[in-house]
Short mmCIF file of C-alpha atoms and ligand atoms in Angstrom, two decimals:
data_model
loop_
_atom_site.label_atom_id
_atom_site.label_comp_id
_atom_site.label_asym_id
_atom_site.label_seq_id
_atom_site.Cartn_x
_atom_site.Cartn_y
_atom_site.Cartn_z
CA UNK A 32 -13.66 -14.84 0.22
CA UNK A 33 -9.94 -13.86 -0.82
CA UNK A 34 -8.66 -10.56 1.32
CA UNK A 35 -6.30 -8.81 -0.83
CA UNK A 36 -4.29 -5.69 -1.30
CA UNK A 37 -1.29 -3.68 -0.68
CA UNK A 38 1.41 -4.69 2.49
CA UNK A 39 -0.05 -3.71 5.74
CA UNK A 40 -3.08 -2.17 4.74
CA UNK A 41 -4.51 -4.60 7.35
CA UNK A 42 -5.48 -8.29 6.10
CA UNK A 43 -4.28 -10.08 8.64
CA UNK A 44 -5.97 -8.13 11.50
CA UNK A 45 -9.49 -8.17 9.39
CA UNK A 46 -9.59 -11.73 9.42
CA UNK A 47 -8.54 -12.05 13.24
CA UNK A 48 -11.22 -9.28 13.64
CA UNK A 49 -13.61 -11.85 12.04
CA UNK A 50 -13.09 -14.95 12.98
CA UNK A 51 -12.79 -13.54 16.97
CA UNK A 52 -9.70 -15.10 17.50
CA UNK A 53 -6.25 -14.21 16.23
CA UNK A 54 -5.07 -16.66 13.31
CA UNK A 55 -2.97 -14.41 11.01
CA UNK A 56 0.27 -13.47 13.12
CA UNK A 57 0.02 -8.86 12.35
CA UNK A 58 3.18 -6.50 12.65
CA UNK A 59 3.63 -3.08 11.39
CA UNK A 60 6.04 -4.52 9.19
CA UNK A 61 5.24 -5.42 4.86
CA UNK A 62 5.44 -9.12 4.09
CA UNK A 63 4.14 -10.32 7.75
CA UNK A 64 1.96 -13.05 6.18
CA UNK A 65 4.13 -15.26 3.67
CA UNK A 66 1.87 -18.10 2.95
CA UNK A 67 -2.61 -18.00 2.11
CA UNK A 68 -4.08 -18.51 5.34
CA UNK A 69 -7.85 -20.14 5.85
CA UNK A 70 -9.49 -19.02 8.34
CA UNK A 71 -13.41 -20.33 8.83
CA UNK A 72 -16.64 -18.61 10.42
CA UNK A 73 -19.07 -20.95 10.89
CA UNK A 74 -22.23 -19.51 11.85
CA UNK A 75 -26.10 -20.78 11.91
CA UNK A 76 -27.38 -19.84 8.56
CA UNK A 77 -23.82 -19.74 6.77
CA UNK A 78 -19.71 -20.78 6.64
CA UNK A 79 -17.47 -18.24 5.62
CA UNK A 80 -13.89 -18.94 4.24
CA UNK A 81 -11.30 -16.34 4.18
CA UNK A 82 -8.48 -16.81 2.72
CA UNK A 83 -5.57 -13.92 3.60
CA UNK A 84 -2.93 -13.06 1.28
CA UNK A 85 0.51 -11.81 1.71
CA UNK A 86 0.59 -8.45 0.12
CA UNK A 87 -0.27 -7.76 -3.71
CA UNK A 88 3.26 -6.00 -4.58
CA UNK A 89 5.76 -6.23 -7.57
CA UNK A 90 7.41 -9.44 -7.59
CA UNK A 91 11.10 -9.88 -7.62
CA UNK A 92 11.86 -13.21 -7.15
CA UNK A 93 11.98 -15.96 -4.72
CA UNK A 94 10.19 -15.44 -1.99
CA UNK A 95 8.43 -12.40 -2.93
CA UNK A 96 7.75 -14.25 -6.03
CA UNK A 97 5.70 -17.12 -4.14
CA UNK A 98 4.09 -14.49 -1.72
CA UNK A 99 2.65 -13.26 -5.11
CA UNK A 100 1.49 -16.15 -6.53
CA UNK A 101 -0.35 -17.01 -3.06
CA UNK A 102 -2.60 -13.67 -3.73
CA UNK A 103 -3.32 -14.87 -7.05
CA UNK A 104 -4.93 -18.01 -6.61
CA UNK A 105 -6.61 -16.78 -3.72
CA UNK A 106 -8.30 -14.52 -6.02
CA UNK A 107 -9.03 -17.28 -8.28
CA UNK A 108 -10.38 -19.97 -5.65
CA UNK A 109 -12.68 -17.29 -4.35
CA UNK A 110 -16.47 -16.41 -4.82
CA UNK A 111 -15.93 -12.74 -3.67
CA UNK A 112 -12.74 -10.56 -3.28
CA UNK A 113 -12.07 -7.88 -0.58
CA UNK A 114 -9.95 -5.26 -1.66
CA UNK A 115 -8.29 -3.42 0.99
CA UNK A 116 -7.39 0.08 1.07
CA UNK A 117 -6.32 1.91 4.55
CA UNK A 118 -8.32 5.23 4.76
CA UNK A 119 -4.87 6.81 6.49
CA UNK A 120 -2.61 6.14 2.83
CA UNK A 121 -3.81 9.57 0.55
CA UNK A 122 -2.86 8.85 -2.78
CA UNK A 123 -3.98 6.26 -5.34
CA UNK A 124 -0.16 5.14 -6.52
CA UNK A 125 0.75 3.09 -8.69
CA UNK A 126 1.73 0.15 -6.77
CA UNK A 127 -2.24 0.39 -5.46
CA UNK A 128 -3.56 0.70 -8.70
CA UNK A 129 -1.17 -2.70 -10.06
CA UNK A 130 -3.04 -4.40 -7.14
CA UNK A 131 -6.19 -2.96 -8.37
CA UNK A 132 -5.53 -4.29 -11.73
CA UNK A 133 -4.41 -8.00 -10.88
CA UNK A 134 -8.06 -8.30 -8.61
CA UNK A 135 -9.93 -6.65 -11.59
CA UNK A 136 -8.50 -9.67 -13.57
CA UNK A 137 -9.59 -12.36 -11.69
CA UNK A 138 -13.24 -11.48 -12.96
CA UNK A 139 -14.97 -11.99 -9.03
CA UNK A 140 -17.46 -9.53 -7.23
CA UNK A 141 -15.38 -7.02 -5.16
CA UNK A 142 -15.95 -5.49 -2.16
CA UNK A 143 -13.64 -2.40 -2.00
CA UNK A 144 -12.90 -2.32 1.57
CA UNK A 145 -11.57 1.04 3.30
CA UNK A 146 -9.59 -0.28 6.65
CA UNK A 147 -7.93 1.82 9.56
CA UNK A 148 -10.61 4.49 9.84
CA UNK A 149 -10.30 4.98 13.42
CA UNK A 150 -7.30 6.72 11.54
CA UNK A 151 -9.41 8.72 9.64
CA UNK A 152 -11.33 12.80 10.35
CA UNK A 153 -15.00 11.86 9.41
CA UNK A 154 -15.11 14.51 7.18
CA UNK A 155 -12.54 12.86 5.08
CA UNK A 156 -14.04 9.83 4.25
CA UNK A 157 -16.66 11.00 1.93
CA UNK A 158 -14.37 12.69 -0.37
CA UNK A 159 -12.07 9.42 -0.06
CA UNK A 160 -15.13 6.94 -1.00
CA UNK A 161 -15.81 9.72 -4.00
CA UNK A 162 -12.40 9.04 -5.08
CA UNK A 163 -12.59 5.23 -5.14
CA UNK A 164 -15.94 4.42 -6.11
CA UNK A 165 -15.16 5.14 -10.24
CA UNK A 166 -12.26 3.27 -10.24
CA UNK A 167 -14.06 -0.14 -10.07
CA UNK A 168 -17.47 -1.70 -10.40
CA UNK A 169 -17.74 -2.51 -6.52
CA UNK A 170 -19.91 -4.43 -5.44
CA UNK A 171 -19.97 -2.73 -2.26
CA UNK A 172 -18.05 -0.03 -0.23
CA UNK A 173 -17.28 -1.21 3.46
CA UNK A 174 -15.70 1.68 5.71
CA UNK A 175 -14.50 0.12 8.67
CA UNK A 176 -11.63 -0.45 11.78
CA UNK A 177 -9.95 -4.22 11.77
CA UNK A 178 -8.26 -3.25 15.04
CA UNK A 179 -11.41 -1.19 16.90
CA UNK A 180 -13.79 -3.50 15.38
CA UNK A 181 -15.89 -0.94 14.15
CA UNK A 182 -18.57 -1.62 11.25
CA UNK A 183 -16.95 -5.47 10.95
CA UNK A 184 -20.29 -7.35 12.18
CA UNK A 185 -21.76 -5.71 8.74
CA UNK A 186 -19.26 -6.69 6.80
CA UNK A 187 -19.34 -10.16 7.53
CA UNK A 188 -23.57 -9.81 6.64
CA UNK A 189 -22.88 -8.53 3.60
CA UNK A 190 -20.94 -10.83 2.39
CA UNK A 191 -23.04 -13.82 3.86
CA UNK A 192 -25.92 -12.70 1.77
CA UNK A 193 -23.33 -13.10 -1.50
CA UNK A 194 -22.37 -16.18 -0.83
CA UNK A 195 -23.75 -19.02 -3.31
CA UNK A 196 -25.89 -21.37 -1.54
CA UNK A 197 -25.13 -25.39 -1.15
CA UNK A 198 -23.29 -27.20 2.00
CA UNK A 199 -20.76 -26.63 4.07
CA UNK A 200 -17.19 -26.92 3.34
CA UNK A 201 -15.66 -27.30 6.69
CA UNK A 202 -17.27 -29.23 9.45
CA UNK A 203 -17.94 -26.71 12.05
CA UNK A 204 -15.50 -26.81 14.89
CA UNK A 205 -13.15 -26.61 11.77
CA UNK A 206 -11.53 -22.85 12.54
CA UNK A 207 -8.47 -23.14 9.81
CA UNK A 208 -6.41 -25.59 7.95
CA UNK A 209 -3.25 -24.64 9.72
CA UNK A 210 -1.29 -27.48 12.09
CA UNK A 211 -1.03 -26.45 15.25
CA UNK A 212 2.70 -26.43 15.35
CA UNK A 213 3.04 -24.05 12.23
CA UNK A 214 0.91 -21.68 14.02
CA UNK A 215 3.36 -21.82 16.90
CA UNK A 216 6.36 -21.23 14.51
CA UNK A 217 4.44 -18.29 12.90
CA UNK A 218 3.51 -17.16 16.49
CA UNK A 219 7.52 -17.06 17.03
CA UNK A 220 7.99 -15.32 13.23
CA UNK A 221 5.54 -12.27 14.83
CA UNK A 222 7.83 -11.79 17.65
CA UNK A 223 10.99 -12.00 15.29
CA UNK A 224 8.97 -9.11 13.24
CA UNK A 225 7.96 -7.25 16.57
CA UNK A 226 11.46 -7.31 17.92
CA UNK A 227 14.44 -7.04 15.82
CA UNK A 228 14.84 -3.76 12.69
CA UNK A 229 14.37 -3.60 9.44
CA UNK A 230 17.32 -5.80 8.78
CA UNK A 231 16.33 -9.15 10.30
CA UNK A 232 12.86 -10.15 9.16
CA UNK A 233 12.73 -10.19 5.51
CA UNK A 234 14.96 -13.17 5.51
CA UNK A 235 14.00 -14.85 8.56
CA UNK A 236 12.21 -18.59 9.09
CA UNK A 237 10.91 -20.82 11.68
CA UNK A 238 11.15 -23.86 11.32
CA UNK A 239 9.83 -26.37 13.95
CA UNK A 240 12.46 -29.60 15.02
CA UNK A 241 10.25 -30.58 17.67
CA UNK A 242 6.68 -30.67 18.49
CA UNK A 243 5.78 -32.94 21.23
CA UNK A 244 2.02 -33.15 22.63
CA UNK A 245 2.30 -36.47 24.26
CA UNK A 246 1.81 -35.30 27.80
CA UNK A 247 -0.66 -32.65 26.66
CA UNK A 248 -4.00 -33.36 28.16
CA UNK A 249 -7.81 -32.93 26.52
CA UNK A 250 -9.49 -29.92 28.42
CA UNK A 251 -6.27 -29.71 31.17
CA UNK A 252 -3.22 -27.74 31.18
CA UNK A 253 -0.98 -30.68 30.04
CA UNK A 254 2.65 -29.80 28.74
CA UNK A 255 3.60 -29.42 25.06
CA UNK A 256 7.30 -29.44 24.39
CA UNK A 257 8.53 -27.59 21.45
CA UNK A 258 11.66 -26.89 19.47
CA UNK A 259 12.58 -24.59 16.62
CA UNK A 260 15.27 -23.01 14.85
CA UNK A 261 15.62 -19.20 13.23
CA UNK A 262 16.78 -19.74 9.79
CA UNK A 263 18.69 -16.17 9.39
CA UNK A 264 20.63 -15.21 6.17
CA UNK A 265 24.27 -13.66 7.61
CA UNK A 266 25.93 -13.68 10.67
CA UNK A 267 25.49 -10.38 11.53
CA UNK A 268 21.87 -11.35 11.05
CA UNK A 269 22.45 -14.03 13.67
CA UNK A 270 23.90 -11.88 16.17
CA UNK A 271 20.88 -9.35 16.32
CA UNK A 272 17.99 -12.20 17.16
CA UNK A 273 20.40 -13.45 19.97
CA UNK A 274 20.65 -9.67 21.31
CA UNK A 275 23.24 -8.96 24.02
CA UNK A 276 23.72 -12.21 26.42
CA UNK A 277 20.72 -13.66 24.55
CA UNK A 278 18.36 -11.15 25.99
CA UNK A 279 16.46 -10.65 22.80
CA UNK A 280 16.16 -14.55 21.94
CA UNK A 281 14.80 -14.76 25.28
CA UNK A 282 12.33 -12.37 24.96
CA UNK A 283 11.02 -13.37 21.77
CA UNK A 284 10.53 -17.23 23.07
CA UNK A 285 9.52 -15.93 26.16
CA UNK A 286 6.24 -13.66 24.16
CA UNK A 287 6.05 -15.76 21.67
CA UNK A 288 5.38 -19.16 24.53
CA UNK A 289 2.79 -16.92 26.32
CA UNK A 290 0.52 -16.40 22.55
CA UNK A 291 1.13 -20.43 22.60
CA UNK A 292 0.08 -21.49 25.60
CA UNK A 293 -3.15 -19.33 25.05
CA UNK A 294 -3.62 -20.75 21.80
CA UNK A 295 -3.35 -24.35 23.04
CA UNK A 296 -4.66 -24.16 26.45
CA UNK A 297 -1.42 -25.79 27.18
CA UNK A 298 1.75 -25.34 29.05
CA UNK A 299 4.79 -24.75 26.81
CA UNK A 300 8.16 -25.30 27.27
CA UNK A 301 10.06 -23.77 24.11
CA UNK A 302 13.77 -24.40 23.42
CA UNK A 303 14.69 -21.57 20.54
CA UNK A 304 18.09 -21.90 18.24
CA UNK A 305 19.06 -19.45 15.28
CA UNK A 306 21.26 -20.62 12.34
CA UNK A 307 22.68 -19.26 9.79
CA UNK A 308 21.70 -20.20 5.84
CA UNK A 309 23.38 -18.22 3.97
CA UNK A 310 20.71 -17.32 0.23
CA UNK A 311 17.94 -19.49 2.03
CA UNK A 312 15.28 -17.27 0.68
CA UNK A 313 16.51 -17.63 -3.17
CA UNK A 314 16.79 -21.18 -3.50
CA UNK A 315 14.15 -23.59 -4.36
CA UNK A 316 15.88 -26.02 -1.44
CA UNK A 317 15.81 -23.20 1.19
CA UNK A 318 12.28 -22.20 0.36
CA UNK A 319 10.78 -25.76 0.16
CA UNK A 320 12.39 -26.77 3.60
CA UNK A 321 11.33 -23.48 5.50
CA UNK A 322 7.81 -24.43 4.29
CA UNK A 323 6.74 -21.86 1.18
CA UNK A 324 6.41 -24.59 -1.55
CA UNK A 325 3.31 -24.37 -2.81
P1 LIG B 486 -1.47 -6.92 6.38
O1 LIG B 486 -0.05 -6.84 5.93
O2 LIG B 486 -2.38 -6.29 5.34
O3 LIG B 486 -1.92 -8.28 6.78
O4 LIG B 486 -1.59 -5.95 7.66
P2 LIG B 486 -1.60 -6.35 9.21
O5 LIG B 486 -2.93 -6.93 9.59
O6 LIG B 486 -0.38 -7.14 9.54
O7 LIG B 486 -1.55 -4.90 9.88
C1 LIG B 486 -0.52 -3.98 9.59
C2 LIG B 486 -0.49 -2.91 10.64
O8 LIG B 486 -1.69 -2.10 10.57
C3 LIG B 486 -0.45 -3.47 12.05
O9 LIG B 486 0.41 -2.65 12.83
C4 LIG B 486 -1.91 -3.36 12.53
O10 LIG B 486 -2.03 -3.23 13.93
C5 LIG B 486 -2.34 -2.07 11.83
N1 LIG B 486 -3.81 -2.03 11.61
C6 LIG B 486 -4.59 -2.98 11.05
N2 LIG B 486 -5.90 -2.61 11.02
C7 LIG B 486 -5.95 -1.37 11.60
C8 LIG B 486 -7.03 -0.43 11.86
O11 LIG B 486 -8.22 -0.65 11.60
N3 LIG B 486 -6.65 0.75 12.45
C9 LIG B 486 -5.36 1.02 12.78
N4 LIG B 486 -5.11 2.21 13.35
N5 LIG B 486 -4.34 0.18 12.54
C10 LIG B 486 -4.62 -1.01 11.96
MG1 LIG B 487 -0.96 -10.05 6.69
#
């Protein structure tokens, strides 16, 4: 199942919402998720595989470019598509109805999903569905919260029932394809989002030097040392993850250890630098070593 649609409309916090445990890192910022993310429910009668999307939005090159492409063969690996929408956003504009267009292409079943209705006077959502449900041949029109929760356990029934029958892909303890350390460097990307402006995360990387599990224990809390650099663009860039004294840096390590240690069941001990790389998210090079090569 491929979740697409516009920035923020609320992917990333569906599929936590799904799987029961958070996978996607979320912020209130566009272009959160860079990279296709798997996440897998595994349940008696079925297996579900999401995949989440960075944003369908006009490409521009680069990075955005890549982000793009992700979508798009999402769309194309997938039996079924989810199209988000957030009930809160009133007009159909055009950048919604581009999206619409590039999931129309890809020729799947789609499931035109109305997110953030907790956001929503009941009495508006009627007229909203009337609005949407000409635009497409849905197969089916899900009203529902990602962050309350609300209406998500019949979501994931409906779309069990559409899934083609045959084994499993995943075994089942098998909860995404993601290496533990690149969820801790996207755990340390969220805080980066949560905690600096507008003008820091757009061109803003982890990238892990160090991830070192040897005195991590099975089923104890053992100690996994990490490192990992910021790849910023400018200096001035620089200057606004370190904060005043290195107050921010330190916060964002310090969040962004607590989300690790709960995802590993581990202590962590996190050593944070931030460097500066001038173009990183333009070049090939850049792009390839900060991890969004295809
Ligand atoms: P994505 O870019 O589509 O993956 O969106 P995210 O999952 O990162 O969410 C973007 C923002 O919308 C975050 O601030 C979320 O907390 C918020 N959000 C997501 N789902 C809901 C929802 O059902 N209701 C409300 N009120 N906010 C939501
Ligand atoms: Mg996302």
């Amino acid at each position: 199942m491929a979740i697409v649609g516009r920035p923020n409309v609320g992917k990333s916090t569906l599929l936590n919402r799904l799987l029961g445990q958070k996978l996607a890192i979320v912020s209130p910022k566009p272009q959160t998720t860079r990279g296709r993310i798997l996440g897998v429910v595994t349940r008696p009668d079925a297996q579900v595989a999401f995949l989440d999307t960075p944003g369908l939005h006009t490409a521009k090159g680069g990075l955005n470019q890549r982000m793009v492409e992700q979508a798009q063969k999402a769309l194309a690996d997938a039996d079924v598509a989810l199209f988000l929408i957030e009930a809160g956003s009133p007009a159909i504009d055009a950048a919604t109805r581009k999206a619409l267009e590039q999931v129309k292409g890809a020729g799947k079943p789609v499931f035109l999903v109305i997110n953030k209705i907790d956001l929503l006077p009941r009495a508006r959502l009627l007229p909203l569905i009337d609005r949407w449900k000409d635009l497409h041949g849905w197969a089916e029109i899900y009203p529902l919260s990602a962050l309350k929760g609300e209406n998500v356990a019949g979501l994931l029934d409906a779309l069990v029932a559409r899934l083609p029958e045959g084994p499993a892909l995943f075994p089942p303890e098998q909860w995404t394809d993601l290496r533990e350390r690149d969820l801790c460097a996207e755990l340390i990307r969220e805080q980066l989002l949560r905690q600096t402006g507008q003008e820091v995360p757009y061109s803003a990387a982890v990238l892990v030097d160090r991830f070192d599990e040897s005195r991590r224990e099975e089923g104890a809390r053992g100690l996994v040392r990490m490192s990992a650099t910021v790849l910023v663009e400018r200096e001035s860039q620089k200057a606004i993850v370190i904060g005043k004294g290195g107050m921010r840096l330190k916060e964002i390590g310090t969040r962004a250890r607590k989300e690790m240690e709960r995802l590993l069941q581990a202590k962590v001990y996190l050593e944070l630098f931030v460097r500066v790389e001038p173009g990183w998210t333009r070049s090939a090079k850049g792009l390839r070593r900060a991890g969004y090569e295809g």
